[in-house]
PDB file of C-alpha atoms and ligand atoms in Angstrom:
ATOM      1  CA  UNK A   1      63.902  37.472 117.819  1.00 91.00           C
ATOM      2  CA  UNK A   2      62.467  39.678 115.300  1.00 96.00           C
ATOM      3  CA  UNK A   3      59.020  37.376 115.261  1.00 97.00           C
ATOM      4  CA  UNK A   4      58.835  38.044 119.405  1.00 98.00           C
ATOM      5  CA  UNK A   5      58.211  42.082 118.817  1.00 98.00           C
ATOM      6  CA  UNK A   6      54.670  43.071 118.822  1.00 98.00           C
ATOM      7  CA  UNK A   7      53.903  44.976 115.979  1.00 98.00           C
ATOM      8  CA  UNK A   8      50.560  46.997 117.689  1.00 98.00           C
ATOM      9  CA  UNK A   9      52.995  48.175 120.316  1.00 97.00           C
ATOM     10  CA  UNK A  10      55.975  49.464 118.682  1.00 98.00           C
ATOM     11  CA  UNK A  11      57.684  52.697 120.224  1.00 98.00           C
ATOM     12  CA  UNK A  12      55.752  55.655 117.593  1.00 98.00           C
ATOM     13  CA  UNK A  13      59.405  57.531 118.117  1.00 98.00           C
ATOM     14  CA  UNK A  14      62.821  56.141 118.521  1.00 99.00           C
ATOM     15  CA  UNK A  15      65.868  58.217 118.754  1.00 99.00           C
ATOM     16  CA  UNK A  16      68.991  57.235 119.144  1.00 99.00           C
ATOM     17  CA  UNK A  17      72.955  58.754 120.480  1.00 99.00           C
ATOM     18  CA  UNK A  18      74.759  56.814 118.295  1.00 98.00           C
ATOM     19  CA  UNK A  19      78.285  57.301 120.373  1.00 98.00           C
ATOM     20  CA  UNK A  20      81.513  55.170 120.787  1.00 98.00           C
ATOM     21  CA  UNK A  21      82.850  55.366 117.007  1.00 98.00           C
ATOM     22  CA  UNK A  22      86.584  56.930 118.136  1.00 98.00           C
ATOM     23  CA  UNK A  23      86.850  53.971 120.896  1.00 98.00           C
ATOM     24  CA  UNK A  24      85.794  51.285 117.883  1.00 98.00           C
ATOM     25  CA  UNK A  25      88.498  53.072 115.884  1.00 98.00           C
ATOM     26  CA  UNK A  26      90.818  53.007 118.756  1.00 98.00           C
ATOM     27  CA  UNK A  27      90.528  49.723 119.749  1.00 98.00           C
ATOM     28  CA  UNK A  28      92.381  48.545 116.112  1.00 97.00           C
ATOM     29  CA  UNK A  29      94.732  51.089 116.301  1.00 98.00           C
ATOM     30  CA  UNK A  30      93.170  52.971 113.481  1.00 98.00           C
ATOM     31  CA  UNK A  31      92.153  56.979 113.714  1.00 97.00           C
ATOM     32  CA  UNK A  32      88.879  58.440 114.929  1.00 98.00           C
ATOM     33  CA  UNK A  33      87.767  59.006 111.675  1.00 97.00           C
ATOM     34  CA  UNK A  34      87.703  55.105 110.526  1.00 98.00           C
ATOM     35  CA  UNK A  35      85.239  54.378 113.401  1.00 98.00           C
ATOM     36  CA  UNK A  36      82.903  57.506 111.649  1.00 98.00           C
ATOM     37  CA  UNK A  37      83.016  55.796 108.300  1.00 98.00           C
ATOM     38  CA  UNK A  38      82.313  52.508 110.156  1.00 98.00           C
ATOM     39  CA  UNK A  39      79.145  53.939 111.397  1.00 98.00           C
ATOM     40  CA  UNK A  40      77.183  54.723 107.857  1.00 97.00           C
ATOM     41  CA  UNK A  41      76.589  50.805 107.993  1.00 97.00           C
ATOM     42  CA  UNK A  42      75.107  50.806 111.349  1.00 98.00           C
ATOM     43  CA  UNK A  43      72.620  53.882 110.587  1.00 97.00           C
ATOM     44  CA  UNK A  44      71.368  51.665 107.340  1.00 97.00           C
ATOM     45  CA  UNK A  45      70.586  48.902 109.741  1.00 97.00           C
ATOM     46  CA  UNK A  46      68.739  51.023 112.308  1.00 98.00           C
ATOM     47  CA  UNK A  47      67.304  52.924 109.230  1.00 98.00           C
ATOM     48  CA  UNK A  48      65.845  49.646 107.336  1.00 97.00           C
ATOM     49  CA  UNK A  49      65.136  48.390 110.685  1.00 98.00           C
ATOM     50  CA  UNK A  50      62.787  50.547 111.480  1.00 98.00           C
ATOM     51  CA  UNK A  51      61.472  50.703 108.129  1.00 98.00           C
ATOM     52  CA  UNK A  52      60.802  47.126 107.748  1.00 97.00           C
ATOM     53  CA  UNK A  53      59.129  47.203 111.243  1.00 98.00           C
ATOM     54  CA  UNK A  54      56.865  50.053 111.165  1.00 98.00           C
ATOM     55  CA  UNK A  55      58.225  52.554 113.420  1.00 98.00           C
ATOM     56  CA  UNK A  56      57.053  56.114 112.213  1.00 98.00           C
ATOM     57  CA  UNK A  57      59.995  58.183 113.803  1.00 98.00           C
ATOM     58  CA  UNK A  58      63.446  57.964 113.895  1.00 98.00           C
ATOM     59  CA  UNK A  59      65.805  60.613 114.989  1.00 98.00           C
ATOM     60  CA  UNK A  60      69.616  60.220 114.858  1.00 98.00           C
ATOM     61  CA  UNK A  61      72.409  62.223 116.740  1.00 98.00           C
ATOM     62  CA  UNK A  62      74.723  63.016 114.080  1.00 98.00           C
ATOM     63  CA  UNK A  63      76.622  65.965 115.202  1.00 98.00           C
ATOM     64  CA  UNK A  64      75.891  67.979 118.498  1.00 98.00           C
ATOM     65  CA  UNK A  65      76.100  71.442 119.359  1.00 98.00           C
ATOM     66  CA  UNK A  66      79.146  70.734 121.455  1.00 98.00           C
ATOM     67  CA  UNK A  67      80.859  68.740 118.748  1.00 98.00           C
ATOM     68  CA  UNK A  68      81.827  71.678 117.062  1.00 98.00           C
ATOM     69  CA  UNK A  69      84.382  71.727 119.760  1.00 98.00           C
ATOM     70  CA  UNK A  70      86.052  68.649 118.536  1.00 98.00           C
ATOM     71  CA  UNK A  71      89.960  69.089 116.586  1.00 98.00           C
ATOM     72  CA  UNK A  72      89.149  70.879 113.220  1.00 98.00           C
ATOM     73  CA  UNK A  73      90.215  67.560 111.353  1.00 97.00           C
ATOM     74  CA  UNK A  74      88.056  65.421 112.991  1.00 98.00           C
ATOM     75  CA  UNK A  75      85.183  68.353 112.378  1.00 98.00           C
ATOM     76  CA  UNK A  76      86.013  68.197 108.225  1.00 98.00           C
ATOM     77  CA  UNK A  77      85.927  64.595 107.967  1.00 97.00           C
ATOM     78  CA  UNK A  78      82.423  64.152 109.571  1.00 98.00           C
ATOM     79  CA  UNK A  79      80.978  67.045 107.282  1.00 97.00           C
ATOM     80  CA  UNK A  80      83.124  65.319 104.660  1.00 97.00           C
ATOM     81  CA  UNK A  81      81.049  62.054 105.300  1.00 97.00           C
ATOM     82  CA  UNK A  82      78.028  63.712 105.805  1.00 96.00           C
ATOM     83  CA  UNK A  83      77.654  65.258 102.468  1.00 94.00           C
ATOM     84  CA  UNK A  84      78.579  61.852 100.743  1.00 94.00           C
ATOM     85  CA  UNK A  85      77.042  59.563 102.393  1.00 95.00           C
ATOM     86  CA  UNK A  86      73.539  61.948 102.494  1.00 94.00           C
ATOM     87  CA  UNK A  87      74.371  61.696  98.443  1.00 88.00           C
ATOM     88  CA  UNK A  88      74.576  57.752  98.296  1.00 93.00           C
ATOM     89  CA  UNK A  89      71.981  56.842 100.608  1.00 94.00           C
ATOM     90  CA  UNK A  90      69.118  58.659  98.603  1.00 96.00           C
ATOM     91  CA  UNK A  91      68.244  55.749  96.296  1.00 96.00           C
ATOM     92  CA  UNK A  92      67.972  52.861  99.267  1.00 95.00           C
ATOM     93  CA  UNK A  93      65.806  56.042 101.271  1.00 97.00           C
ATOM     94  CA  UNK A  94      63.539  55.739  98.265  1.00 97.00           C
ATOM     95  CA  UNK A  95      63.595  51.922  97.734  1.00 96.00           C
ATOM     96  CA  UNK A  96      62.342  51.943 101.488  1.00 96.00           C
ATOM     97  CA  UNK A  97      59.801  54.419 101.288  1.00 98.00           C
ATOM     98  CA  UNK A  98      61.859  57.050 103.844  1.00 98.00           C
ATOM     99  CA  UNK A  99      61.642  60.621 103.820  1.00 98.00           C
ATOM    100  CA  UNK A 100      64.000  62.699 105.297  1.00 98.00           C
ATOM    101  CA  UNK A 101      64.400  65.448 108.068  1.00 98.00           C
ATOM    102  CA  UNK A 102      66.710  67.419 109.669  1.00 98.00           C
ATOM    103  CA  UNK A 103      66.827  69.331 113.041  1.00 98.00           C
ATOM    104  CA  UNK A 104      69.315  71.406 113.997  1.00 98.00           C
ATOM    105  CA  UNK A 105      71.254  74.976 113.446  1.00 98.00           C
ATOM    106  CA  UNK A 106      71.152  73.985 110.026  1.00 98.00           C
ATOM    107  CA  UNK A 107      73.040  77.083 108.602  1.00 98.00           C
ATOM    108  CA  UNK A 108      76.311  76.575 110.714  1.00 98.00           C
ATOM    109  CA  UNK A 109      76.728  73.554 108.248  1.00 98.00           C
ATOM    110  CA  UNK A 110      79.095  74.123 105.458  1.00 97.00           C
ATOM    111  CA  UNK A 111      77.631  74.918 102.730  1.00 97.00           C
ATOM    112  CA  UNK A 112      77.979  71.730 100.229  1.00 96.00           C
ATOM    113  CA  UNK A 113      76.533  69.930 103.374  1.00 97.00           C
ATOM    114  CA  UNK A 114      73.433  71.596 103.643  1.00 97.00           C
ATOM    115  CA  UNK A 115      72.867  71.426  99.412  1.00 97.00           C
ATOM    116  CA  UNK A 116      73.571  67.560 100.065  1.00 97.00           C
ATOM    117  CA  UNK A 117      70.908  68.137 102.781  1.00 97.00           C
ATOM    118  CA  UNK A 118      68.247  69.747 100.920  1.00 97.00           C
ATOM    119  CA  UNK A 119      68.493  68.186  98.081  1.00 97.00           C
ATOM    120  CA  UNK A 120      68.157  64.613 100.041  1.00 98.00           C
ATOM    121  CA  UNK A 121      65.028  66.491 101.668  1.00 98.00           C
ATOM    122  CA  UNK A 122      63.454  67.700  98.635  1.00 98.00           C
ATOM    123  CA  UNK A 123      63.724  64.223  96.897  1.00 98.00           C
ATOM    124  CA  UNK A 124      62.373  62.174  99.695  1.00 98.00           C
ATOM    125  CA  UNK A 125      59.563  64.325 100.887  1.00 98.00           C
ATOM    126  CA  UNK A 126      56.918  62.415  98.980  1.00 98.00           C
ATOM    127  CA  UNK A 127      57.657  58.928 101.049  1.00 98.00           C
ATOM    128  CA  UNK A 128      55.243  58.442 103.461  1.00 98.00           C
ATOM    129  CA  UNK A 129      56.566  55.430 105.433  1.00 98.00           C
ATOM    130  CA  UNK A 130      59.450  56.235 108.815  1.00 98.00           C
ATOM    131  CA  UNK A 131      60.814  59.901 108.838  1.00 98.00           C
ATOM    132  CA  UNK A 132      63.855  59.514 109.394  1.00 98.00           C
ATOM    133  CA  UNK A 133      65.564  62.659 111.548  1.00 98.00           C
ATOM    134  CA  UNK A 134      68.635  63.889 111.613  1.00 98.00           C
ATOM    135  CA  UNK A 135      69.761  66.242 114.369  1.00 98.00           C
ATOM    136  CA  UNK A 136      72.719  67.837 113.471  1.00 98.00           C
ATOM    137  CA  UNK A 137      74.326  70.926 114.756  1.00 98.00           C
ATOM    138  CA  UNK A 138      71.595  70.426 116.795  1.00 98.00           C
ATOM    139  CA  UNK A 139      71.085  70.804 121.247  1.00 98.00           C
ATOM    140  CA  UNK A 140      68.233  70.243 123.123  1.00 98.00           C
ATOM    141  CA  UNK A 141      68.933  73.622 125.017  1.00 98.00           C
ATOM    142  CA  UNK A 142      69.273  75.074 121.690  1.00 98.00           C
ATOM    143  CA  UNK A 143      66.092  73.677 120.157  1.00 98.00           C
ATOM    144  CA  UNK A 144      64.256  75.043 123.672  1.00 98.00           C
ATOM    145  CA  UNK A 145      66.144  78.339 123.018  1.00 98.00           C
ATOM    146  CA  UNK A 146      64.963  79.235 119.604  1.00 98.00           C
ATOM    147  CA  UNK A 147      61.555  77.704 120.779  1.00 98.00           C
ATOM    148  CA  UNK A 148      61.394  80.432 123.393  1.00 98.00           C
ATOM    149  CA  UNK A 149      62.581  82.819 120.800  1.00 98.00           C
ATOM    150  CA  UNK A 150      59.603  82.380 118.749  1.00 98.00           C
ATOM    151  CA  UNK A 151      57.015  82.311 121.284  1.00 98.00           C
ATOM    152  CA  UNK A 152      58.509  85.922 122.271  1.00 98.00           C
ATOM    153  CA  UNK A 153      58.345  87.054 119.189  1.00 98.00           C
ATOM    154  CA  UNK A 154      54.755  86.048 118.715  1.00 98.00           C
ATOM    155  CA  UNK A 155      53.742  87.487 121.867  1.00 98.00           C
ATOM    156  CA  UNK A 156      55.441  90.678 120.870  1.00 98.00           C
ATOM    157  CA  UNK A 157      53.357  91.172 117.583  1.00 98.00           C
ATOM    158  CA  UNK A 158      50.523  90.250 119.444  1.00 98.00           C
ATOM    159  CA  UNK A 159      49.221  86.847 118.014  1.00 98.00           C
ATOM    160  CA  UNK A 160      50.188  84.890 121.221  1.00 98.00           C
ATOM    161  CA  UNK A 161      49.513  85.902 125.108  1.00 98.00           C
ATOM    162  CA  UNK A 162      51.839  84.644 127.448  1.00 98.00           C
ATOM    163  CA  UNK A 163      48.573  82.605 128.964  1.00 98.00           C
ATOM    164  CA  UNK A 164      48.505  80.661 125.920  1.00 98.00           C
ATOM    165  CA  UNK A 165      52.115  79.109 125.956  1.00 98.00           C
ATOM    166  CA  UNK A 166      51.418  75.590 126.848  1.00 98.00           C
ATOM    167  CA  UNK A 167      53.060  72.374 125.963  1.00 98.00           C
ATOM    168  CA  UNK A 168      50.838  71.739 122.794  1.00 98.00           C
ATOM    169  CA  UNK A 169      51.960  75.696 121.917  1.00 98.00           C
ATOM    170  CA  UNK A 170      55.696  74.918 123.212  1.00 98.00           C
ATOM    171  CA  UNK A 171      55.994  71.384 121.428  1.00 98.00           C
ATOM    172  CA  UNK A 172      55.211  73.151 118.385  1.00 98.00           C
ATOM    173  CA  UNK A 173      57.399  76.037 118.600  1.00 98.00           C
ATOM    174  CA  UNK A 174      60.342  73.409 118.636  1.00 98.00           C
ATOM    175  CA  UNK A 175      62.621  72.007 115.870  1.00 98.00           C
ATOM    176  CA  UNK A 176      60.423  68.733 116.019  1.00 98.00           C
ATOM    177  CA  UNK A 177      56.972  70.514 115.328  1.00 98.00           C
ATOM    178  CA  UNK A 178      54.490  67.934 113.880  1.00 97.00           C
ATOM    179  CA  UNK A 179      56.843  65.057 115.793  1.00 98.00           C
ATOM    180  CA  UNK A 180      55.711  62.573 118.157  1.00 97.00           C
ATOM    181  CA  UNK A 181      57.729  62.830 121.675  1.00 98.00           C
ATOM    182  CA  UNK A 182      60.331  59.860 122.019  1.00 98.00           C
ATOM    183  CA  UNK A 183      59.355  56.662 123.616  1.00 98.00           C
ATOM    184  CA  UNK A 184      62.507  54.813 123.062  1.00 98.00           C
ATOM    185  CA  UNK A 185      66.409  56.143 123.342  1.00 98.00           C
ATOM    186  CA  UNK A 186      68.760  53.866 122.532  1.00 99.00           C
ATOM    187  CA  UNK A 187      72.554  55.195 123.671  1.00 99.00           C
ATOM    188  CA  UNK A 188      75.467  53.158 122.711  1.00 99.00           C
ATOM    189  CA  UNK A 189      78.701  53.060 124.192  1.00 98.00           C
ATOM    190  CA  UNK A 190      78.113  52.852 128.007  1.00 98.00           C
ATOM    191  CA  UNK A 191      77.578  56.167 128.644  1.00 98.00           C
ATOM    192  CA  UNK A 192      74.603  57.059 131.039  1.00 98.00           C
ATOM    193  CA  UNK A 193      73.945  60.359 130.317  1.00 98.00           C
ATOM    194  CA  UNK A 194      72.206  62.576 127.290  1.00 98.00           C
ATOM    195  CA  UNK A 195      74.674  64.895 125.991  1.00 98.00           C
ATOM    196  CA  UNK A 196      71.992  67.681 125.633  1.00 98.00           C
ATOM    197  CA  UNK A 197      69.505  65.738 123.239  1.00 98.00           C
ATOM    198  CA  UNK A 198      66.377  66.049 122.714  1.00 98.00           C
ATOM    199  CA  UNK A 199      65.696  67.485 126.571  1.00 98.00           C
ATOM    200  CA  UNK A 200      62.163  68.238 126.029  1.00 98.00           C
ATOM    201  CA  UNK A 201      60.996  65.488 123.848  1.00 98.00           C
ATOM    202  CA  UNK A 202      62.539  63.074 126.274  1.00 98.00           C
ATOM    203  CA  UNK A 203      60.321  63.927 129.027  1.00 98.00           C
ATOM    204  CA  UNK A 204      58.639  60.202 129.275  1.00 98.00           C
ATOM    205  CA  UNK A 205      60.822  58.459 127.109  1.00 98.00           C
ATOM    206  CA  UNK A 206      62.335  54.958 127.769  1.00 98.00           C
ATOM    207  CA  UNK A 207      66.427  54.654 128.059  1.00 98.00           C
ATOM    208  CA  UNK A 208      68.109  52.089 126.943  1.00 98.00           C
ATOM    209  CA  UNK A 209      71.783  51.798 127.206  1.00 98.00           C
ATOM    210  CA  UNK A 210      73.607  49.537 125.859  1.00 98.00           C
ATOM    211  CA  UNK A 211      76.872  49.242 127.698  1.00 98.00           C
ATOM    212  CA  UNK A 212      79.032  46.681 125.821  1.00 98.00           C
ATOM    213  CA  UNK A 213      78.254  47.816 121.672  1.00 98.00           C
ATOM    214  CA  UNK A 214      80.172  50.584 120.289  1.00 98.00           C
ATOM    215  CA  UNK A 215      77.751  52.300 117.552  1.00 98.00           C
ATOM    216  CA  UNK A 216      79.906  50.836 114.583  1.00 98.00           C
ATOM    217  CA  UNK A 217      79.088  47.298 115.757  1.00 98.00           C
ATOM    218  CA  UNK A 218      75.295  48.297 115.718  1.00 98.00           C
ATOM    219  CA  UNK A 219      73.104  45.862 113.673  1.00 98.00           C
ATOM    220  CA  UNK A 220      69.266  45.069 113.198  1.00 98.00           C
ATOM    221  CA  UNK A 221      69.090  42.768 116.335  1.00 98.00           C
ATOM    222  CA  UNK A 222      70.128  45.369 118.531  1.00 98.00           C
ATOM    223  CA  UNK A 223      66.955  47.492 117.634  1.00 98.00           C
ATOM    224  CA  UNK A 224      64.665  44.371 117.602  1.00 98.00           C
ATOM    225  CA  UNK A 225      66.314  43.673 121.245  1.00 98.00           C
ATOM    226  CA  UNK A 226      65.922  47.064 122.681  1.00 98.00           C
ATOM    227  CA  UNK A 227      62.375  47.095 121.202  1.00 98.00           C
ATOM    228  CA  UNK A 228      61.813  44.149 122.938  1.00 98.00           C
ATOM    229  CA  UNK A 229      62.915  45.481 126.419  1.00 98.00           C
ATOM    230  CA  UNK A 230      60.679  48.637 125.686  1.00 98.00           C
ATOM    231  CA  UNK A 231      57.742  46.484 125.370  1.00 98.00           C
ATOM    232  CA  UNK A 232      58.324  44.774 128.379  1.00 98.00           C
ATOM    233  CA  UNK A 233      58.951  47.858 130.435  1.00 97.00           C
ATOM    234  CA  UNK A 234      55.456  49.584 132.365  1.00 96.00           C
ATOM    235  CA  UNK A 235      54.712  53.099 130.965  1.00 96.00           C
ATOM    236  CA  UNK A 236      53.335  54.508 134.185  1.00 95.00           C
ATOM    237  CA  UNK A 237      53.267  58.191 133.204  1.00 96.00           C
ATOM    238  CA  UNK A 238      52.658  58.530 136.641  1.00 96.00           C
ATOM    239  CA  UNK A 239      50.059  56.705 137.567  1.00 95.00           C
ATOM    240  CA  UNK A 240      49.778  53.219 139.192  1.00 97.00           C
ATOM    241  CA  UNK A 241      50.221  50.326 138.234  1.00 96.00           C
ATOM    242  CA  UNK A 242      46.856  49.017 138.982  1.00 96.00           C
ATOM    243  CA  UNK A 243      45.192  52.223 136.727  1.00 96.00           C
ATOM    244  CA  UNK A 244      46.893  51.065 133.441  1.00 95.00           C
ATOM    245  CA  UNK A 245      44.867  49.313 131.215  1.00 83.00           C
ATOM    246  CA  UNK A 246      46.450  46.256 130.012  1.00 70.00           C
TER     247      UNK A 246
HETATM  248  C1  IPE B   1      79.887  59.390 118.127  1.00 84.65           C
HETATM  249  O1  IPE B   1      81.087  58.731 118.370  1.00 84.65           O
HETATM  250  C2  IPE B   1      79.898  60.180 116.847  1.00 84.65           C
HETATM  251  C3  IPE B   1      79.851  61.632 117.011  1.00 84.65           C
HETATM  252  C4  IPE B   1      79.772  62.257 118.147  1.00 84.65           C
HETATM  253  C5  IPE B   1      79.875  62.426 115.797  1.00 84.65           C
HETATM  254  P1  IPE B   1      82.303  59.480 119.086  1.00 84.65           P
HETATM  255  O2  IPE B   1      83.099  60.176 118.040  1.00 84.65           O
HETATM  256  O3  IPE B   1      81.804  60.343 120.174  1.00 84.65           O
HETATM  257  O4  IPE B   1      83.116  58.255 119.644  1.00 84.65           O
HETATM  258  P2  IPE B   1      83.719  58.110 121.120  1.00 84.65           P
HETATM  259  O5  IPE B   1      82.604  58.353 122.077  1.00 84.65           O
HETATM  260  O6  IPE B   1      84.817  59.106 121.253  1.00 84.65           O
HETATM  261  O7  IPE B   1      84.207  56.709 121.171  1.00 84.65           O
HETATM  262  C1  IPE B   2      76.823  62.666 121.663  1.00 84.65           C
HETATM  263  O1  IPE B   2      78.022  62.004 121.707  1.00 84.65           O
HETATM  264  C2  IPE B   2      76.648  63.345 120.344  1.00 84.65           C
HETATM  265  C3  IPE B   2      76.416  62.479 119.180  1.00 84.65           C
HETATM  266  C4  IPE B   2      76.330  61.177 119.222  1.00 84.65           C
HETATM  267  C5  IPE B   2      76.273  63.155 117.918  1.00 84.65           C
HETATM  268  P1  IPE B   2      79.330  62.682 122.337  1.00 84.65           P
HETATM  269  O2  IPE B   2      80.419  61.694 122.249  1.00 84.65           O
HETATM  270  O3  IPE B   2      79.568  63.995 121.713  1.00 84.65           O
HETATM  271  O4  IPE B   2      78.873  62.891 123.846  1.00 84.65           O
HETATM  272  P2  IPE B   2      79.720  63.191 125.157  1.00 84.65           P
HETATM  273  O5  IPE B   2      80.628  64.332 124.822  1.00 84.65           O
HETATM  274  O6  IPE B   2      80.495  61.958 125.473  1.00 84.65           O
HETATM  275  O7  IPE B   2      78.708  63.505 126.189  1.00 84.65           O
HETATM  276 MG1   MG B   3      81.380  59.992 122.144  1.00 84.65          MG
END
């Protein structure tokens, strides 16, 4: 399947709601928290995935905003996992050439997480093949929040006039400055919604749902699949058909 994807028209951006990890727990009769340690597996296969393919962004939806909301145990174990797993997946980041981002509100993390973080960050920042993104603690209506923020503040010393805010000025007041929009979301787990992700950079972007794989059971022919349906899908951008240049 992997042979069928067209390498000159991959998806530049691909993020991804990687959701369903209680119900995969569940579903054996084991806690919540077995379906979250289930899931580091599943990120190294998107991860390499889009390594080995070319894809130059991928952002993952580790932890929202709202998750903070969640029963404090569940909360500890996925910081817990976070700052381990961000330790042991440094050297296969390297061996595949990945550097490492994060978006988010970055100092509500506990503080051994955000070390882990940084330190991940630092040490990858020379690889130049996918970024890989990880939006944690992170909102879209946050990111457009603190966006707006900025641009106030800038118009309040004077370097920006409200006349200048425009979407080049807005994309790059957000967390994901320097970052193409998305072009592909992949949501496991059946649900058709999008949890306050990325709101902006989803403007145009292509949804793909996948109804009947919980994220733990995620594996490298997923992405090739849903890559596949994204190139066979007609980015009008508004326009019609006939104006598209094929
Ligand atoms: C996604 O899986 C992981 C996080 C939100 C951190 P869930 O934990 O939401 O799993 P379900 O949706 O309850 O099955
Ligand atoms: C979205 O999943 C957040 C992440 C995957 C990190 P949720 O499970 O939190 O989403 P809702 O609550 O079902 O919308
Ligand atoms: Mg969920």
């Amino acid at each position: 399947m992997k042979e069928l994807i067209d390498l000159s028209n991959l998806p530049r951006h691909i993020a991804v709601i990687m959701d369903g990890n209680g119900r995969w727990a569940k579903k054996q009769g084991a806690a919540r928290v077995f379906g979250h340690r289930n899931a580091i597996k599943s990120v190294r296969e998107v991860t390499e995935g889009c390594a080995e393919l070319g894809v130059k962004y991928l952002t993952l939806y580790t932890f929202s905003t709202e998750n903070w909301s969640r029963p404090k145990l569940e909360i500890d174990a996925l910081m817990h996992l976070l700052v381990h797993t961000i330790r042991g997946e440094v050297p296969t980041l390297m061996e595949n050439n990945v550097r490492l981002t994060a978006i988010g509100n970055i100092e509500t993390l506990p503080k051994e997480c955000r070390s882990e973080l940084a330190e991940a960050v630092r040490l990858t920042e020379n690889n130049d093949g996918l970024n890989l993104n990880l939006a944690l603690s992170y909102s879209g209506k946050w990111d457009i929040l603190e966006a707006t923020k900025k641009l106030a503040r800038d118009v309040q010393n004077g370097t920006l006039t409200p006349d200048q805010i425009n979407e080049e000025a807005f994309a790059n007041a957000l967390a994901t400055e320097g970052i193409d929009e998305v072009d592909l979301m992949i949501r496991t787990g059946g649900d058709h919604r999008i949890s306050n992700f990325m709101l902006w950079q989803l403007a145009y972007a292509e949804l793909y749902i996948m109804n009947d794989v919980l994220w733990p059971d995620f594996r490298k022919p997923h992405l090739w699949e849903a890559i596949l349906t994204y190139q066979n899908r007609e980015r009008r951008f508004g326009k019609i058909s006939e104006q598209l240049v094929k």
